[in-house]
XYZ file of C-alpha atoms in Angstrom:
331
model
C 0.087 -5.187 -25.640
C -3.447 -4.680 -24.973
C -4.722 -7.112 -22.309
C -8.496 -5.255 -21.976
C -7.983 -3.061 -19.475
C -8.071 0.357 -19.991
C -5.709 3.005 -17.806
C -4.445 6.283 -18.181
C -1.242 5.199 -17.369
C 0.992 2.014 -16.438
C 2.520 2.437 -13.032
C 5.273 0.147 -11.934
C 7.155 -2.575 -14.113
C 5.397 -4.537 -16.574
C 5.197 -8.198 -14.331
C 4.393 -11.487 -15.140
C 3.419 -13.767 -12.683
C 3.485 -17.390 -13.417
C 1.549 -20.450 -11.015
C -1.681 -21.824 -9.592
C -3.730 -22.409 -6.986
C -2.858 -20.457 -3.400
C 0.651 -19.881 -4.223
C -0.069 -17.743 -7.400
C -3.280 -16.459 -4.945
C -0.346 -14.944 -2.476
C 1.908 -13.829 -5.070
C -1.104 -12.032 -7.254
C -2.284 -10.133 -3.783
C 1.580 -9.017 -3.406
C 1.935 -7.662 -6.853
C -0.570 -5.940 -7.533
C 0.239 -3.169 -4.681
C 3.400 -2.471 -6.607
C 2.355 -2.287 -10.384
C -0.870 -2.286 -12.670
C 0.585 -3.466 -15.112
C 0.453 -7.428 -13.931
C -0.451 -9.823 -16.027
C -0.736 -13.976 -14.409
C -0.201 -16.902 -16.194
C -1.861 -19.957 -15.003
C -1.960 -23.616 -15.337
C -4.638 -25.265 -16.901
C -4.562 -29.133 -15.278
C -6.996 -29.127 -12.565
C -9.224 -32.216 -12.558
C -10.777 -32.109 -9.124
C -13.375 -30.622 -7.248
C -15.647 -27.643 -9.284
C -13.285 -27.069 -12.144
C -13.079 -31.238 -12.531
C -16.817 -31.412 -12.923
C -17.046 -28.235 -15.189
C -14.314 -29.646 -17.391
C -15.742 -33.174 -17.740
C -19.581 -32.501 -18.336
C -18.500 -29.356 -20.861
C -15.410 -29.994 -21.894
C -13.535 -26.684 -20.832
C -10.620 -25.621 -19.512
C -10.607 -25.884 -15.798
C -11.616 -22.642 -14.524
C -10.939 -22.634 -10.367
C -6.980 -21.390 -10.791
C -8.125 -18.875 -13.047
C -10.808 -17.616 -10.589
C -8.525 -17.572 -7.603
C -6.284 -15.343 -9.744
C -9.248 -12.952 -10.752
C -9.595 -12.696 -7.009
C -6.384 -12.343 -5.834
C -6.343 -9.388 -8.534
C -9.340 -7.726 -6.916
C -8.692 -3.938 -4.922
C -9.301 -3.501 -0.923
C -11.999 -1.201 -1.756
C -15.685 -2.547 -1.397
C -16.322 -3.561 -4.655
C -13.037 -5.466 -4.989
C -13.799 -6.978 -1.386
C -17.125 -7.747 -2.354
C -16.898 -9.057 -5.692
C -13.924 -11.449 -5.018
C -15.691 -12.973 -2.041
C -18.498 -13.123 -4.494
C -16.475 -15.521 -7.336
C -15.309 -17.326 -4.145
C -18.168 -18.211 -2.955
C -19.179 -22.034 -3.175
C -22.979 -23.500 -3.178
C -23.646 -25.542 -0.277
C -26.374 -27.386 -0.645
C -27.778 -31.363 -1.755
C -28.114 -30.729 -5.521
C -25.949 -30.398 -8.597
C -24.606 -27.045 -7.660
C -22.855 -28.203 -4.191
C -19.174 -27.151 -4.140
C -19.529 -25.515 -7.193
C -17.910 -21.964 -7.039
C -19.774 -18.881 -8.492
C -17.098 -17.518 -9.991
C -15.960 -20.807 -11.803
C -19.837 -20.825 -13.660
C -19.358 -16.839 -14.494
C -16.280 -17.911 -16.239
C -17.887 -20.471 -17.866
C -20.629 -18.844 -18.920
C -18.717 -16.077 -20.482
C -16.702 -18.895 -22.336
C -20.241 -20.366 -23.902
C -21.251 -16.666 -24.692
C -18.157 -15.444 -26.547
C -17.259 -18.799 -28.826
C -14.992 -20.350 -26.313
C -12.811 -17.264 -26.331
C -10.560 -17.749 -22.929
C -8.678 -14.881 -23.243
C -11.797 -12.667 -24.118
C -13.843 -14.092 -21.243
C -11.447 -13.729 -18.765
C -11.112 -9.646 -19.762
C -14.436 -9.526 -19.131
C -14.223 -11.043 -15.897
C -11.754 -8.837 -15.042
C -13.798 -5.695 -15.920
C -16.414 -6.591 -13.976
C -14.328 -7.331 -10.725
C -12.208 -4.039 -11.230
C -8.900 -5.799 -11.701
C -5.543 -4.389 -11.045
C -4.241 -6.263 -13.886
C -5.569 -9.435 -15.864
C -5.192 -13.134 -16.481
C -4.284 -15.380 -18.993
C -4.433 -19.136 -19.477
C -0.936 -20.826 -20.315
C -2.820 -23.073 -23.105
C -5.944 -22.888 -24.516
C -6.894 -26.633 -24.124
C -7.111 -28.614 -20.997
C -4.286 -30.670 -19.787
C -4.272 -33.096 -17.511
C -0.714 -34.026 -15.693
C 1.107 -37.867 -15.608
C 3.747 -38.347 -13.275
C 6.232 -41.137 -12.282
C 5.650 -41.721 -8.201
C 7.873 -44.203 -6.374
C 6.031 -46.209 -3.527
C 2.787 -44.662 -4.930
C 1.703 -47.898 -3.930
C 1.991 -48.706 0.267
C 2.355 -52.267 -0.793
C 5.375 -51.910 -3.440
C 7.341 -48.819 -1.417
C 9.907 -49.324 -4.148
C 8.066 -49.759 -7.694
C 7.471 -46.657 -10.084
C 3.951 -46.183 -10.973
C 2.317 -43.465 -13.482
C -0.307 -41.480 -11.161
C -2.084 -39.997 -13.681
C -4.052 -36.211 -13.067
C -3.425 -33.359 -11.040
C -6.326 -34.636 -8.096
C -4.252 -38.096 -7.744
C -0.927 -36.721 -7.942
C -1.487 -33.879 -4.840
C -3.106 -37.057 -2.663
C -0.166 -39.601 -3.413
C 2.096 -40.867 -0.190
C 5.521 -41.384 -2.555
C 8.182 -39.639 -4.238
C 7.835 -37.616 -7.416
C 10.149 -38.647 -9.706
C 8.941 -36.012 -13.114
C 5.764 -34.594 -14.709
C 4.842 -34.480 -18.231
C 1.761 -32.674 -19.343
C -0.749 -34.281 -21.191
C -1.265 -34.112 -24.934
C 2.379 -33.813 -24.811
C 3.972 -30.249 -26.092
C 0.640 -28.351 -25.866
C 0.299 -25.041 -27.637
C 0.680 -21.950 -25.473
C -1.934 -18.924 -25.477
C -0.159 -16.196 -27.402
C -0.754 -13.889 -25.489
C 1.144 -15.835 -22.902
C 4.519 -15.828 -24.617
C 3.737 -12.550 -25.577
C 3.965 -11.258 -22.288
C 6.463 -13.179 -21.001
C 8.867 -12.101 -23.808
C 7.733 -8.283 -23.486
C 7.954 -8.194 -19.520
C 10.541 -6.487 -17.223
C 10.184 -8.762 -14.293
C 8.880 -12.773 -14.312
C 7.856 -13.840 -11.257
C 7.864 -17.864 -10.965
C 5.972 -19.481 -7.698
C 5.453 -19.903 -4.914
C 2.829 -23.064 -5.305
C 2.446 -26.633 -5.871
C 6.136 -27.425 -7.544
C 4.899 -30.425 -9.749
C 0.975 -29.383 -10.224
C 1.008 -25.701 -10.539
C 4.674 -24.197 -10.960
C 6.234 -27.052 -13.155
C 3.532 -27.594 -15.602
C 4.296 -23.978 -17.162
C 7.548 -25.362 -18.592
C 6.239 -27.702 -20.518
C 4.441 -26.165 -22.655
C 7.123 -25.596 -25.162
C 6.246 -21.696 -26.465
C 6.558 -20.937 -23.121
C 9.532 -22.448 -22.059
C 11.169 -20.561 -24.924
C 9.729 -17.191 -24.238
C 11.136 -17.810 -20.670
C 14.617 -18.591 -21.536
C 14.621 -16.198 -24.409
C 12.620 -12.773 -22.644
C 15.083 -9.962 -21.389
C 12.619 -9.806 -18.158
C 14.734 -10.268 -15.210
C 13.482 -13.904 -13.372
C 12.472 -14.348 -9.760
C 11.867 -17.659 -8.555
C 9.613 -17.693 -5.434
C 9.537 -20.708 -3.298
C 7.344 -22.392 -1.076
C 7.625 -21.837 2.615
C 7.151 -25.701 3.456
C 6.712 -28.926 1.239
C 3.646 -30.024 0.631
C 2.056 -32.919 2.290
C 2.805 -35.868 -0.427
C 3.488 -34.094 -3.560
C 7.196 -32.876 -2.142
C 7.694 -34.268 1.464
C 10.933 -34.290 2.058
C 11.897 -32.011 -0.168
C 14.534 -29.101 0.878
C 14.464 -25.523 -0.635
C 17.148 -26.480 -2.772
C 16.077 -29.533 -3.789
C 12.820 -27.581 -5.404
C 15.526 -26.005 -7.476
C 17.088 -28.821 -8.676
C 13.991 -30.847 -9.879
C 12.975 -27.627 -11.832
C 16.193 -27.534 -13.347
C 15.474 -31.495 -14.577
C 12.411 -30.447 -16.142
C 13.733 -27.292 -17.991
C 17.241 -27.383 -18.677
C 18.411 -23.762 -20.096
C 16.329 -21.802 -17.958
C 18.215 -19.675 -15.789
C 17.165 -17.018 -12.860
C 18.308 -13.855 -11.777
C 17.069 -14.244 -8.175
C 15.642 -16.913 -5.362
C 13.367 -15.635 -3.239
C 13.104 -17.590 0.745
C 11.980 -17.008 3.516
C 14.992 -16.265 5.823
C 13.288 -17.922 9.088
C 12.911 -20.995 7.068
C 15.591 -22.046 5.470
C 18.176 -23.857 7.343
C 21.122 -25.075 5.070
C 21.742 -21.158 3.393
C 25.068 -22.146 1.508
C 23.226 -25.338 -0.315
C 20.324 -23.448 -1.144
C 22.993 -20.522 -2.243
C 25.043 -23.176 -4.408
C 21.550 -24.757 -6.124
C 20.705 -21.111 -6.972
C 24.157 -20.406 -8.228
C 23.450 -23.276 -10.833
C 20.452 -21.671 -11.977
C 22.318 -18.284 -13.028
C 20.717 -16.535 -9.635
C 21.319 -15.298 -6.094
C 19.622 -15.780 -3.226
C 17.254 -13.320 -1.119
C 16.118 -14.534 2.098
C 14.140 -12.046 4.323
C 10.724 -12.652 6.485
C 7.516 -13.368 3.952
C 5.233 -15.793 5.887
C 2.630 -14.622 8.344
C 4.539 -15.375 11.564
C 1.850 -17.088 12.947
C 4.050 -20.801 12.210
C 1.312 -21.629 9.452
C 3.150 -22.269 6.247
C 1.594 -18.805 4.538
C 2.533 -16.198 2.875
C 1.852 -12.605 4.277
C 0.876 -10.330 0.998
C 2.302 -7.148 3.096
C 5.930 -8.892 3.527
C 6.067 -10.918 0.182
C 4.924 -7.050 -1.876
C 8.065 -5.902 0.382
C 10.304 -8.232 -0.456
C 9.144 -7.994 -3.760
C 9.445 -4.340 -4.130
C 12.533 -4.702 -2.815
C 13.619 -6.781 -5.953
C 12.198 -4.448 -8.589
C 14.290 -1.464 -6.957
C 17.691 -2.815 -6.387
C 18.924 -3.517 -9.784
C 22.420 -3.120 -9.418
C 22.086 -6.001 -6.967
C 20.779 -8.338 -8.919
C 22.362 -7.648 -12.504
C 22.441 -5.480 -15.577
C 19.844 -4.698 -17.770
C 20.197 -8.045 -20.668
């Protein structure tokens, strides 16, 4: 498949990496030290901040997941360094461009300037930036997220209400009960499900399970090409719950609320972070439901902040890619 990029050869397994936000950030700055051929797949729902602003005044996708990917994607040489803390950048200042990132208006304008082409745009974006691999939206139209939160509400700790968009839903107090995506069953880019179904490895997570991980499997294309692809499936989880959107939640319990929302999809392999995980045999038996194992070994930065170091995740993943026999046959 020809994403835009032009090498003399592919290097490594061909890798999809599917997410949002920092987690997909982390996993992005792994991968791309162990193959060039990396493609990421990212959610489309943001409504906040930059992107929110962008999408309501010009009615485009969100672009500030799609940046952070770009940027995770760019090399430790100076130009990489320099242009990704360019796109990161963010005006600070008391007019309209305030908290506006740079790199969200280059996408933008290269949306404008090619016909509203995402996939198009974004290969230009990663040209200029020197990518080691590219990025691709999971839909082509915005989406917005609608979720069923219990005790959203401090006054009613017990009623269900619908929290509607991806800025509410990371801010509520309560309990996520499900997602669905907004309009329901939204195409998927094809070049998406294109590489999805043509990949060796899928990499799911780590990131925000019900704003940035789960969204993917809803789009139904997408879902399919994930159940369906003969890529081996790694399922990368997050090395603490997130303040409101999963408090409470154990590592196993991630799994089982992703198994609600997609029933059929299996993985090969669960990726933890040994230090953190304290009930091994539940998290082992929720994995064993999905079709997987479990790997547990070191990936956050040992510094008790709930991040992931890109030398020891690229490990762990390189790890993965080698030991086949571990894991399973070839489907």
């Amino acid at each position: 498949m020809n994403n835009g990029y032009e090498y003399a050869r592919h290097t490594g397994p061909k890798v999809v990496a599917l997410g949002g936000g920092h987690g997909l950030f982390a996993s992005l700055s792994a991968l791309r030290r162990l193959t060039d051929d990396l493609i990421a797949v990212v959610t489309v729902a943001d409504d906040g901040g930059s992107s929110g602003r962008l999408r309501r005044d010009l009615g485009v996708l969100p672009p500030g997941d799609l940046r952070m990917a770009l940027a995770a994607l760019c090399g430790d040489d100076e130009w990489g360094n320099t242009w990704s803390r360019v796109i990161q950048h963010r005006f600070r200042c008391e007019g309209e461009l305030n908290g506006h990132a740079v790199g969200n208006l280059l996408i933008v304008a290269l949306w404008e300037l090619l016909d509203d082409d995402p996939v198009q745009a974004l290969q230009w974006m990663g040209r200029l930036l020197g990518a080691h691999g590219s990025v691709l939206p999971m839909s082509a139209v915005p989406l917005d997220i609608e979720a069923d939160v219990r005790g959203h509400e401090r006054t009613a700790p017990t009623a269900v209400t619908k929290v509607h968009g991806q800025h509410m839903l990371a801010k509520t107090p309560g309990e996520v009960l499900g997602i669905r995506l907004i309009p329901e069953n939204p195409p998927a880019v094809p070049e998406a499900v294109a590489a999805v179904r043509d990949a060796d490895w899928v990499v799911v997570g780590p990131g925000s399970w019900f704003t940035s991980v789960l969204p993917h499997l809803l789009v139904p294309e997408l879902a399919a090409a994930l159940v369906e692809t003969k890529a081996r499936k790694v399922l990368a989880l997050n090395l603490a719950p997130q303040p409101g959107e999963t408090d409470g939640f154990s590592p196993e319990r991630h799994l089982e609320v992703l198994a609600e929302h997609a029933p059929g999809l299996t993985f090969d392999l669960v990726l933890g972070d040994s230090d953190l995980v304290d009930d091994v045999d539940g998290l082992a038996k929720a994995a064993a439901a999905l079709g997987g194992q479990v790997l547990l070994t070191p990936v956050a930065v040992g510094d008790g902040t709930p991040r992931h170091d890109p030398g020891r995740l690229a490990a762990a993943y390189g790890r993965i890619f080698v030991d086949r026999e571990r894991i399973a046959p070839w489907r």
